[in-house]
């Protein structure tokens, strides 16, 4: 027998203003009270367009007078109508004063595969540090032939590369196992974002400094209040580890570790140490606090998985989603409607995304949209023929070129149990009801 368990917002969500989830419906309500007036806002989602429709038949107000001077916004901001498209924070993983905290990316509003810098999820264990770039120093020490301390300018003198990769906290998706659970895409899967990063491969720096053969591990240490420290195996360092200072065409944001952070493409976010101050090379790992007390996964047999690195193949349906229901008033029998989502793998490149309309009993192949890059968000799409009154159980399932496929919830629980929140990549299901509303459910046998 298949069981469909509802995942619902608990008390926490209803008490906290910030947790009111952004949905298009919410958006139109709020937009109507803005200065442009109810008529223009309501016209965006009409049932049918008629010849006396004011929005198309009248010269709009904004065209009847001068627009703003270019001097108004020297650093551009989104349209005021997009005010609901923000990161959101949660008491989960937060200290009372929100210095140690997380703010999650509104992936239900994401377009394409790049997250704008202002929406990039932000997780810090000791608050956002603000570093004066003139005082930034990076010490590279331990088993290297030429230990060095670099200023930011000196670091940037190494030949740079630009690469597009996601960063995902390993706790992404883990909320299904620990309270609070959220009926939300942003809170269920928004512990991640994807950007175009510019920086230098660490192997390029090591060509210059000379690595001692005994070096098997690298410690990366942050200069922030949490002094985040993680040990990274040398193979990853010599493969694609980077120190990055550029994020989507500008300097890293303070929340992402300005002026420089470690980027380990595809590996768990916690390893990507921000506000970097030291790289130390040694023969053994350090067993720092974040790799012993945290970021290990307790299994049902009482043993914990340590040295857990790559984020496994994963996917999600972004359109529709709990925050992005279907406006079924505007849909007729036989209308085509696009189901869209993201797929990603920390182990390689996405090869296939399958979509199921019946909770995983039957799958068909979705189309991959746009750029397909390794260790990067991949956008997929499926054109669905809508049927009035239909109820769906929408599930996506991704495969990568390392040969992995997402497990079912049952398969995942049999190996991982329900104790650990880390590295959960089971398929996820949205129940779409006849009103077009979307609820997060979990399919168990
Ligand atoms: N120095 C330092 N680096 C850090 C952290 C931190 O608190 N301090 N948080 C880590 C965690 S747990 C994650 S998931 C990622 C989040 O990166 P982001 O804030 O750019 O999204 O940064 C990691 N690097
Ligand atoms: Mo994290």
CSV table of C-alpha atoms and ligand atoms in Angstrom, one decimal:
chain,number,residue,atom,x,y,z
A,1,UNK,CA,0.0,0.0,0.0
A,2,UNK,CA,1.3,3.4,-0.9
A,3,UNK,CA,1.0,6.0,1.9
A,4,UNK,CA,1.0,9.7,1.2
A,5,UNK,CA,2.1,11.6,4.3
A,6,UNK,CA,1.4,15.4,4.4
A,7,UNK,CA,4.2,17.7,5.3
A,8,UNK,CA,2.7,20.7,6.9
A,9,UNK,CA,3.9,24.0,8.4
A,10,UNK,CA,4.0,23.9,12.1
A,11,UNK,CA,3.3,26.6,14.6
A,12,UNK,CA,6.6,28.3,14.1
A,13,UNK,CA,5.7,29.2,10.5
A,14,UNK,CA,2.4,30.8,11.4
A,15,UNK,CA,3.9,32.9,14.2
A,16,UNK,CA,6.7,34.4,12.2
A,17,UNK,CA,6.0,37.2,9.7
A,18,UNK,CA,9.2,36.4,7.7
A,19,UNK,CA,8.0,32.8,7.2
A,20,UNK,CA,4.9,33.9,5.3
A,21,UNK,CA,5.8,32.2,2.1
A,22,UNK,CA,6.0,34.1,-1.0
A,23,UNK,CA,3.4,32.9,-3.5
A,24,UNK,CA,2.1,34.6,-6.6
A,25,UNK,CA,-1.3,34.9,-4.9
A,26,UNK,CA,0.3,36.8,-2.0
A,27,UNK,CA,2.3,38.8,-4.5
A,28,UNK,CA,-0.8,40.1,-6.4
A,29,UNK,CA,-2.5,41.0,-3.1
A,30,UNK,CA,0.4,43.1,-2.0
A,31,UNK,CA,1.1,44.6,-5.4
A,32,UNK,CA,-2.5,45.8,-5.5
A,33,UNK,CA,-1.9,48.0,-2.5
A,34,UNK,CA,1.1,49.7,-4.0
A,35,UNK,CA,1.0,53.1,-5.6
A,36,UNK,CA,0.4,52.0,-9.2
A,37,UNK,CA,-3.1,51.0,-8.3
A,38,UNK,CA,-5.3,47.9,-8.2
A,39,UNK,CA,-6.4,48.1,-11.9
A,40,UNK,CA,-2.9,47.6,-13.4
A,41,UNK,CA,-1.9,44.9,-10.9
A,42,UNK,CA,-5.1,42.9,-11.2
A,43,UNK,CA,-4.7,42.9,-15.0
A,44,UNK,CA,-1.7,40.8,-14.9
A,45,UNK,CA,-3.7,37.6,-14.3
A,46,UNK,CA,-7.0,38.0,-16.1
A,47,UNK,CA,-9.4,35.1,-16.7
A,48,UNK,CA,-10.1,36.3,-20.2
A,49,UNK,CA,-9.0,39.5,-21.9
A,50,UNK,CA,-11.7,41.7,-23.3
A,51,UNK,CA,-11.7,44.6,-25.7
A,52,UNK,CA,-12.4,47.1,-22.9
A,53,UNK,CA,-9.4,45.8,-20.8
A,54,UNK,CA,-7.9,49.0,-19.4
A,55,UNK,CA,-4.4,47.7,-19.3
A,56,UNK,CA,-4.2,47.2,-23.0
A,57,UNK,CA,-6.5,49.9,-24.4
A,58,UNK,CA,-5.2,52.9,-22.4
A,59,UNK,CA,-1.9,54.7,-22.6
A,60,UNK,CA,-0.3,53.6,-19.3
A,61,UNK,CA,0.3,56.1,-16.5
A,62,UNK,CA,4.1,55.3,-16.5
A,63,UNK,CA,4.3,56.4,-20.2
A,64,UNK,CA,2.7,59.8,-19.6
A,65,UNK,CA,5.5,61.4,-17.7
A,66,UNK,CA,9.2,61.3,-17.5
A,67,UNK,CA,10.8,58.1,-16.1
A,68,UNK,CA,13.4,58.3,-13.3
A,69,UNK,CA,16.7,59.9,-14.0
A,70,UNK,CA,19.7,57.5,-14.3
A,71,UNK,CA,21.1,59.2,-11.3
A,72,UNK,CA,18.4,57.7,-9.1
A,73,UNK,CA,19.9,54.2,-8.7
A,74,UNK,CA,23.6,54.0,-9.4
A,75,UNK,CA,23.5,50.4,-8.1
A,76,UNK,CA,20.4,48.8,-9.6
A,77,UNK,CA,17.6,47.2,-7.5
A,78,UNK,CA,14.7,44.9,-8.7
A,79,UNK,CA,11.3,46.3,-9.6
A,80,UNK,CA,9.3,47.3,-6.5
A,81,UNK,CA,6.7,44.7,-7.6
A,82,UNK,CA,9.3,41.9,-7.0
A,83,UNK,CA,9.4,42.8,-3.3
A,84,UNK,CA,8.3,39.3,-2.3
A,85,UNK,CA,11.3,37.7,-4.0
A,86,UNK,CA,13.7,37.6,-1.1
A,87,UNK,CA,15.7,35.2,1.0
A,88,UNK,CA,13.9,34.0,4.1
A,89,UNK,CA,15.3,33.0,7.4
A,90,UNK,CA,14.2,30.4,9.8
A,91,UNK,CA,14.7,29.6,13.5
A,92,UNK,CA,16.1,26.3,12.4
A,93,UNK,CA,20.0,26.4,12.7
A,94,UNK,CA,19.8,29.9,14.3
A,95,UNK,CA,21.1,31.4,17.5
A,96,UNK,CA,18.6,33.7,19.4
A,97,UNK,CA,20.1,36.8,17.8
A,98,UNK,CA,20.4,35.3,14.3
A,99,UNK,CA,24.2,35.8,14.2
A,100,UNK,CA,24.5,32.1,13.6
A,101,UNK,CA,21.8,31.6,11.1
A,102,UNK,CA,20.6,30.7,7.6
A,103,UNK,CA,18.7,32.6,5.0
A,104,UNK,CA,17.4,30.5,2.1
A,105,UNK,CA,17.1,31.1,-1.6
A,106,UNK,CA,13.6,31.6,-3.2
A,107,UNK,CA,14.3,28.9,-5.8
A,108,UNK,CA,10.6,28.9,-6.8
A,109,UNK,CA,11.2,32.3,-8.3
A,110,UNK,CA,14.5,31.3,-9.9
A,111,UNK,CA,14.9,31.7,-13.7
A,112,UNK,CA,17.6,29.8,-15.6
A,113,UNK,CA,20.5,28.5,-13.6
A,114,UNK,CA,22.1,31.6,-12.0
A,115,UNK,CA,21.1,33.0,-8.6
A,116,UNK,CA,21.4,36.8,-8.3
A,117,UNK,CA,23.8,37.8,-5.6
A,118,UNK,CA,21.2,39.4,-3.4
A,119,UNK,CA,19.3,36.1,-3.3
A,120,UNK,CA,22.2,33.7,-2.8
A,121,UNK,CA,21.5,31.6,0.3
A,122,UNK,CA,23.6,32.6,3.3
A,123,UNK,CA,24.7,30.3,6.1
A,124,UNK,CA,27.1,31.4,8.8
A,125,UNK,CA,28.0,30.0,12.2
A,126,UNK,CA,29.1,33.3,13.7
A,127,UNK,CA,27.4,36.1,11.7
A,128,UNK,CA,28.5,37.9,8.5
A,129,UNK,CA,32.0,39.3,8.8
A,130,UNK,CA,32.9,42.6,7.1
A,131,UNK,CA,36.5,42.5,6.0
A,132,UNK,CA,38.5,45.5,4.8
A,133,UNK,CA,40.2,44.1,1.6
A,134,UNK,CA,43.3,46.1,2.5
A,135,UNK,CA,43.6,44.1,5.7
A,136,UNK,CA,42.9,40.8,4.0
A,137,UNK,CA,45.9,38.3,4.3
A,138,UNK,CA,46.0,34.7,3.2
A,139,UNK,CA,48.7,32.5,4.8
A,140,UNK,CA,49.6,29.4,2.9
A,141,UNK,CA,51.7,27.2,5.2
A,142,UNK,CA,52.6,23.7,6.3
A,143,UNK,CA,54.0,21.1,3.8
A,144,UNK,CA,54.8,23.6,1.0
A,145,UNK,CA,58.3,24.4,-0.2
A,146,UNK,CA,57.7,28.2,-0.2
A,147,UNK,CA,55.2,29.2,2.6
A,148,UNK,CA,53.7,32.6,1.8
A,149,UNK,CA,51.4,35.4,3.1
A,150,UNK,CA,49.4,37.0,0.2
A,151,UNK,CA,47.5,40.3,0.1
A,152,UNK,CA,44.3,40.3,-2.0
A,153,UNK,CA,46.1,42.0,-4.9
A,154,UNK,CA,48.9,39.4,-4.8
A,155,UNK,CA,46.3,36.6,-4.8
A,156,UNK,CA,44.6,38.1,-7.8
A,157,UNK,CA,47.9,38.2,-9.7
A,158,UNK,CA,47.6,34.4,-10.3
A,159,UNK,CA,45.9,33.5,-13.6
A,160,UNK,CA,42.2,33.4,-13.0
A,161,UNK,CA,39.4,31.2,-14.3
A,162,UNK,CA,35.6,31.6,-14.3
A,163,UNK,CA,33.3,28.6,-13.6
A,164,UNK,CA,29.6,28.1,-12.9
A,165,UNK,CA,28.8,25.9,-9.9
A,166,UNK,CA,26.2,25.5,-7.2
A,167,UNK,CA,26.9,25.6,-3.5
A,168,UNK,CA,24.6,23.5,-1.4
A,169,UNK,CA,24.5,23.1,2.4
A,170,UNK,CA,24.5,19.3,3.1
A,171,UNK,CA,21.4,19.9,5.4
A,172,UNK,CA,19.4,20.9,2.2
A,173,UNK,CA,16.3,18.7,2.1
A,174,UNK,CA,17.0,17.5,5.7
A,175,UNK,CA,14.0,19.4,7.1
A,176,UNK,CA,11.7,16.4,6.3
A,177,UNK,CA,13.3,14.6,9.2
A,178,UNK,CA,13.6,17.3,11.9
A,179,UNK,CA,11.0,19.8,13.0
A,180,UNK,CA,10.0,22.2,11.8
A,181,UNK,CA,8.9,20.8,8.5
A,182,UNK,CA,7.7,23.2,5.8
A,183,UNK,CA,5.2,23.0,3.1
A,184,UNK,CA,7.5,25.1,1.0
A,185,UNK,CA,10.0,24.8,-1.8
A,186,UNK,CA,12.1,27.7,-0.5
A,187,UNK,CA,12.5,26.1,3.0
A,188,UNK,CA,12.7,22.5,1.7
A,189,UNK,CA,15.4,23.0,-0.9
A,190,UNK,CA,16.6,26.6,-0.7
A,191,UNK,CA,19.8,25.8,1.2
A,192,UNK,CA,21.6,26.2,-2.1
A,193,UNK,CA,22.2,28.6,-5.0
A,194,UNK,CA,24.2,28.7,-8.2
A,195,UNK,CA,26.6,31.4,-9.4
A,196,UNK,CA,29.4,32.1,-11.8
A,197,UNK,CA,32.6,32.3,-9.8
A,198,UNK,CA,35.9,33.9,-10.7
A,199,UNK,CA,39.1,33.0,-8.9
A,200,UNK,CA,42.2,30.8,-9.1
A,201,UNK,CA,42.7,27.1,-9.0
A,202,UNK,CA,44.6,26.1,-5.8
A,203,UNK,CA,46.7,23.8,-8.0
A,204,UNK,CA,47.9,26.9,-9.9
A,205,UNK,CA,49.1,28.5,-6.7
A,206,UNK,CA,50.8,25.2,-5.6
A,207,UNK,CA,52.7,25.0,-8.9
A,208,UNK,CA,54.3,28.2,-7.7
A,209,UNK,CA,54.8,27.3,-4.1
A,210,UNK,CA,55.7,23.7,-4.5
A,211,UNK,CA,53.8,21.0,-2.6
A,212,UNK,CA,55.7,18.5,-0.4
A,213,UNK,CA,54.9,14.9,-1.4
A,214,UNK,CA,53.9,14.1,2.2
A,215,UNK,CA,51.0,16.6,2.0
A,216,UNK,CA,47.7,14.6,1.9
A,217,UNK,CA,45.3,17.1,3.4
A,218,UNK,CA,44.7,20.8,3.3
A,219,UNK,CA,43.1,22.8,6.2
A,220,UNK,CA,41.0,25.8,5.1
A,221,UNK,CA,40.4,28.3,8.0
A,222,UNK,CA,38.1,31.3,8.1
A,223,UNK,CA,38.8,34.6,9.9
A,224,UNK,CA,35.2,35.1,11.0
A,225,UNK,CA,33.9,34.7,14.5
A,226,UNK,CA,33.2,31.0,13.9
A,227,UNK,CA,36.8,30.3,12.7
A,228,UNK,CA,35.4,27.6,10.5
A,229,UNK,CA,38.0,25.0,9.7
A,230,UNK,CA,37.7,22.0,7.5
A,231,UNK,CA,40.2,19.4,6.2
A,232,UNK,CA,40.1,18.7,2.5
A,233,UNK,CA,41.8,15.7,0.8
A,234,UNK,CA,44.6,16.6,-1.5
A,235,UNK,CA,43.0,14.9,-4.5
A,236,UNK,CA,40.2,17.4,-4.5
A,237,UNK,CA,42.6,20.3,-4.1
A,238,UNK,CA,44.6,19.1,-7.2
A,239,UNK,CA,41.4,18.5,-9.1
A,240,UNK,CA,39.1,21.6,-9.1
A,241,UNK,CA,39.4,23.4,-5.8
A,242,UNK,CA,39.4,27.2,-6.2
A,243,UNK,CA,39.8,30.4,-4.1
A,244,UNK,CA,37.2,32.7,-5.5
A,245,UNK,CA,36.8,36.5,-5.3
A,246,UNK,CA,34.2,37.1,-8.1
A,247,UNK,CA,30.5,36.2,-7.9
A,248,UNK,CA,28.3,36.8,-11.0
A,249,UNK,CA,30.5,39.6,-12.4
A,250,UNK,CA,31.2,41.5,-9.2
A,251,UNK,CA,33.1,41.0,-6.0
A,252,UNK,CA,31.8,38.3,-3.6
A,253,UNK,CA,29.1,39.6,-1.3
A,254,UNK,CA,30.0,39.8,2.4
A,255,UNK,CA,27.5,37.0,3.0
A,256,UNK,CA,29.5,34.8,0.6
A,257,UNK,CA,32.8,35.5,2.3
A,258,UNK,CA,34.2,38.7,0.8
A,259,UNK,CA,36.9,39.2,-0.2
A,260,UNK,CA,37.8,35.5,-0.8
A,261,UNK,CA,36.4,32.0,-0.1
A,262,UNK,CA,37.2,28.4,-0.8
A,263,UNK,CA,35.1,26.8,-3.5
A,264,UNK,CA,35.0,23.0,-3.7
A,265,UNK,CA,32.7,22.4,-6.7
A,266,UNK,CA,30.0,19.9,-5.9
A,267,UNK,CA,31.1,19.3,-2.3
A,268,UNK,CA,29.1,20.2,0.7
A,269,UNK,CA,28.7,23.9,1.4
A,270,UNK,CA,30.3,23.8,4.8
A,271,UNK,CA,33.6,22.9,3.3
A,272,UNK,CA,33.6,26.1,1.2
A,273,UNK,CA,35.2,28.2,3.9
A,274,UNK,CA,34.4,31.9,3.7
A,275,UNK,CA,36.4,34.9,4.8
A,276,UNK,CA,39.5,32.8,4.2
A,277,UNK,CA,42.6,33.4,6.2
A,278,UNK,CA,44.8,30.3,6.2
A,279,UNK,CA,45.5,27.2,4.1
A,280,UNK,CA,47.7,24.6,5.9
A,281,UNK,CA,49.0,21.5,4.2
A,282,UNK,CA,49.7,18.3,6.3
A,283,UNK,CA,49.9,14.5,6.2
A,284,UNK,CA,46.8,14.0,8.4
A,285,UNK,CA,43.4,15.6,8.6
A,286,UNK,CA,42.8,18.0,11.5
A,287,UNK,CA,39.4,16.7,12.9
A,288,UNK,CA,38.3,20.3,13.6
A,289,UNK,CA,35.0,20.9,15.4
A,290,UNK,CA,32.9,21.0,12.2
A,291,UNK,CA,34.1,17.6,11.1
A,292,UNK,CA,33.6,15.8,14.3
A,293,UNK,CA,30.7,17.3,16.3
A,294,UNK,CA,28.9,18.2,13.0
A,295,UNK,CA,28.8,17.3,9.4
A,296,UNK,CA,28.9,13.6,10.1
A,297,UNK,CA,25.8,11.5,9.5
A,298,UNK,CA,24.5,9.1,12.2
A,299,UNK,CA,23.1,6.0,10.6
A,300,UNK,CA,20.4,3.6,12.0
A,301,UNK,CA,23.1,1.1,13.2
A,302,UNK,CA,24.6,3.8,15.5
A,303,UNK,CA,27.7,4.4,13.4
A,304,UNK,CA,28.3,7.8,11.8
A,305,UNK,CA,29.5,8.5,8.3
A,306,UNK,CA,32.6,10.8,8.4
A,307,UNK,CA,34.4,12.5,5.5
A,308,UNK,CA,31.1,13.0,3.7
A,309,UNK,CA,31.8,15.3,0.8
A,310,UNK,CA,30.0,15.4,-2.5
A,311,UNK,CA,26.4,16.4,-2.7
A,312,UNK,CA,24.6,13.5,-4.4
A,313,UNK,CA,22.5,13.8,-7.6
A,314,UNK,CA,19.3,15.6,-6.8
A,315,UNK,CA,16.3,17.5,-8.4
A,316,UNK,CA,13.2,19.4,-7.6
A,317,UNK,CA,10.1,20.8,-9.3
A,318,UNK,CA,10.1,24.6,-9.1
A,319,UNK,CA,7.0,25.3,-11.2
A,320,UNK,CA,4.5,24.4,-9.8
A,321,UNK,CA,5.5,24.3,-6.2
A,322,UNK,CA,3.8,25.2,-2.9
A,323,UNK,CA,4.7,28.9,-3.4
A,324,UNK,CA,3.9,28.7,-7.1
A,325,UNK,CA,0.5,27.1,-7.5
A,326,UNK,CA,-1.2,26.8,-10.9
A,327,UNK,CA,-3.8,29.5,-11.7
A,328,UNK,CA,-6.4,26.9,-12.8
A,329,UNK,CA,-9.0,29.6,-13.4
A,330,UNK,CA,-7.0,30.6,-16.4
A,331,UNK,CA,-6.6,27.0,-17.7
A,332,UNK,CA,-8.8,25.0,-20.1
A,333,UNK,CA,-9.0,21.3,-20.8
A,334,UNK,CA,-6.1,20.5,-23.2
A,335,UNK,CA,-4.1,23.7,-22.5
A,336,UNK,CA,-0.3,23.1,-22.4
A,337,UNK,CA,1.4,24.1,-19.2
A,338,UNK,CA,5.1,24.0,-18.5
A,339,UNK,CA,6.4,22.0,-15.5
A,340,UNK,CA,9.9,23.1,-14.7
A,341,UNK,CA,12.6,22.4,-12.3
A,342,UNK,CA,16.2,22.1,-11.4
A,343,UNK,CA,18.6,19.1,-11.3
A,344,UNK,CA,22.1,19.1,-9.9
A,345,UNK,CA,24.9,16.7,-8.9
A,346,UNK,CA,28.1,17.3,-6.9
A,347,UNK,CA,29.6,14.3,-8.6
A,348,UNK,CA,29.3,15.3,-12.3
A,349,UNK,CA,26.9,16.4,-15.0
A,350,UNK,CA,23.2,15.7,-15.2
A,351,UNK,CA,22.4,13.3,-18.0
A,352,UNK,CA,18.7,12.7,-17.6
A,353,UNK,CA,15.7,14.0,-15.7
A,354,UNK,CA,12.5,12.0,-15.5
A,355,UNK,CA,9.2,13.3,-14.4
A,356,UNK,CA,6.3,11.4,-12.9
A,357,UNK,CA,2.7,12.6,-12.6
A,358,UNK,CA,1.6,9.8,-10.3
A,359,UNK,CA,4.1,9.9,-7.5
A,360,UNK,CA,6.8,7.8,-9.0
A,361,UNK,CA,4.9,4.8,-10.5
A,362,UNK,CA,5.5,5.9,-14.1
A,363,UNK,CA,8.1,8.2,-15.4
A,364,UNK,CA,8.7,10.0,-18.7
A,365,UNK,CA,11.8,11.9,-19.8
A,366,UNK,CA,11.8,15.7,-19.4
A,367,UNK,CA,13.7,18.1,-21.6
A,368,UNK,CA,17.0,19.6,-20.5
A,369,UNK,CA,16.9,23.4,-21.1
A,370,UNK,CA,19.9,25.5,-21.9
A,371,UNK,CA,23.4,25.0,-20.6
A,372,UNK,CA,24.4,21.7,-19.1
A,373,UNK,CA,27.6,22.0,-17.0
A,374,UNK,CA,29.3,19.8,-14.4
A,375,UNK,CA,28.5,20.4,-10.7
A,376,UNK,CA,26.0,23.1,-11.8
A,377,UNK,CA,22.3,23.7,-11.6
A,378,UNK,CA,20.6,22.2,-14.8
A,379,UNK,CA,17.2,23.5,-15.7
A,380,UNK,CA,14.6,21.0,-17.1
A,381,UNK,CA,11.2,21.3,-18.5
A,382,UNK,CA,8.2,19.2,-19.4
A,383,UNK,CA,5.1,20.4,-21.4
A,384,UNK,CA,2.0,18.9,-19.7
A,385,UNK,CA,-1.5,18.8,-21.2
A,386,UNK,CA,-3.8,20.1,-18.5
A,387,UNK,CA,-7.1,18.3,-17.7
A,388,UNK,CA,-9.8,20.2,-15.8
A,389,UNK,CA,-10.1,18.9,-12.2
A,390,UNK,CA,-7.0,16.7,-12.4
A,391,UNK,CA,-5.0,15.8,-9.3
A,392,UNK,CA,-1.3,15.0,-9.7
A,393,UNK,CA,1.6,13.7,-7.7
A,394,UNK,CA,4.5,15.4,-9.3
A,395,UNK,CA,7.9,13.9,-8.7
A,396,UNK,CA,11.2,14.4,-10.6
A,397,UNK,CA,14.2,12.1,-10.6
A,398,UNK,CA,17.7,13.0,-11.9
A,399,UNK,CA,20.6,10.9,-13.1
A,400,UNK,CA,24.2,12.0,-13.4
A,401,UNK,CA,27.2,10.9,-15.5
A,402,UNK,CA,28.8,9.3,-12.4
A,403,UNK,CA,26.0,6.7,-12.8
A,404,UNK,CA,23.9,7.7,-9.8
A,405,UNK,CA,20.1,8.1,-9.7
A,406,UNK,CA,18.0,9.6,-6.9
A,407,UNK,CA,16.6,7.1,-4.4
A,408,UNK,CA,13.0,6.8,-3.3
A,409,UNK,CA,12.3,7.9,0.2
A,410,UNK,CA,12.1,4.3,1.4
A,411,UNK,CA,15.4,3.4,-0.2
A,412,UNK,CA,17.1,6.4,1.4
A,413,UNK,CA,15.6,5.7,4.9
A,414,UNK,CA,16.7,2.1,4.7
A,415,UNK,CA,20.3,3.2,4.4
A,416,UNK,CA,20.4,6.6,6.2
A,417,UNK,CA,17.6,6.3,8.8
A,418,UNK,CA,15.8,9.5,9.8
A,419,UNK,CA,18.3,10.8,12.4
A,420,UNK,CA,20.7,12.7,10.2
A,421,UNK,CA,19.7,15.8,8.2
A,422,UNK,CA,22.7,15.6,6.0
A,423,UNK,CA,23.0,14.4,2.4
A,424,UNK,CA,19.3,13.7,1.8
A,425,UNK,CA,18.6,13.4,-1.9
A,426,UNK,CA,15.5,11.2,-2.1
A,427,UNK,CA,12.9,12.1,-4.7
A,428,UNK,CA,10.4,14.7,-3.5
A,429,UNK,CA,6.7,14.9,-4.3
A,430,UNK,CA,4.2,17.8,-4.8
A,431,UNK,CA,0.6,16.9,-4.6
A,432,UNK,CA,-1.3,19.2,-7.0
A,433,UNK,CA,-5.0,19.4,-6.2
A,434,UNK,CA,-8.0,20.3,-8.4
A,435,UNK,CA,-7.7,23.9,-7.3
A,436,UNK,CA,-4.1,24.0,-8.6
A,437,UNK,CA,-2.7,24.3,-5.0
A,438,UNK,CA,0.5,22.4,-4.3
A,439,UNK,CA,1.3,20.5,-1.1
A,440,UNK,CA,4.6,18.9,-0.1
A,441,UNK,CA,3.9,15.2,0.5
A,442,UNK,CA,6.0,12.2,1.1
A,443,UNK,CA,5.4,8.8,-0.6
A,444,UNK,CA,6.1,5.8,1.6
A,445,UNK,CA,5.3,2.1,1.0
B,1,LIG,N1,34.3,31.0,7.6
B,1,LIG,C1,33.1,30.4,7.4
B,1,LIG,N2,32.9,29.7,6.3
B,1,LIG,C2,31.7,29.1,6.1
B,1,LIG,C3,30.7,29.1,7.1
B,1,LIG,C4,30.9,29.9,8.2
B,1,LIG,O1,30.1,30.1,9.1
B,1,LIG,N3,32.1,30.5,8.4
B,1,LIG,N4,29.5,28.4,6.8
B,1,LIG,C5,29.6,27.3,6.0
B,1,LIG,C6,28.3,26.6,5.6
B,1,LIG,S1,27.6,25.6,6.8
B,1,LIG,C7,27.8,26.7,4.3
B,1,LIG,S2,26.5,25.8,3.9
B,1,LIG,C8,28.4,27.6,3.3
B,1,LIG,C9,27.3,28.6,2.9
B,1,LIG,O2,27.8,29.5,1.9
B,1,LIG,P1,26.9,30.8,1.6
B,1,LIG,O3,26.7,31.5,2.8
B,1,LIG,O4,27.8,31.6,0.6
B,1,LIG,O5,25.7,30.3,0.9
B,1,LIG,O6,29.5,28.3,3.8
B,1,LIG,C10,30.3,27.6,4.7
B,1,LIG,N5,31.5,28.4,5.0
B,2,LIG,MO1,25.9,24.4,5.9
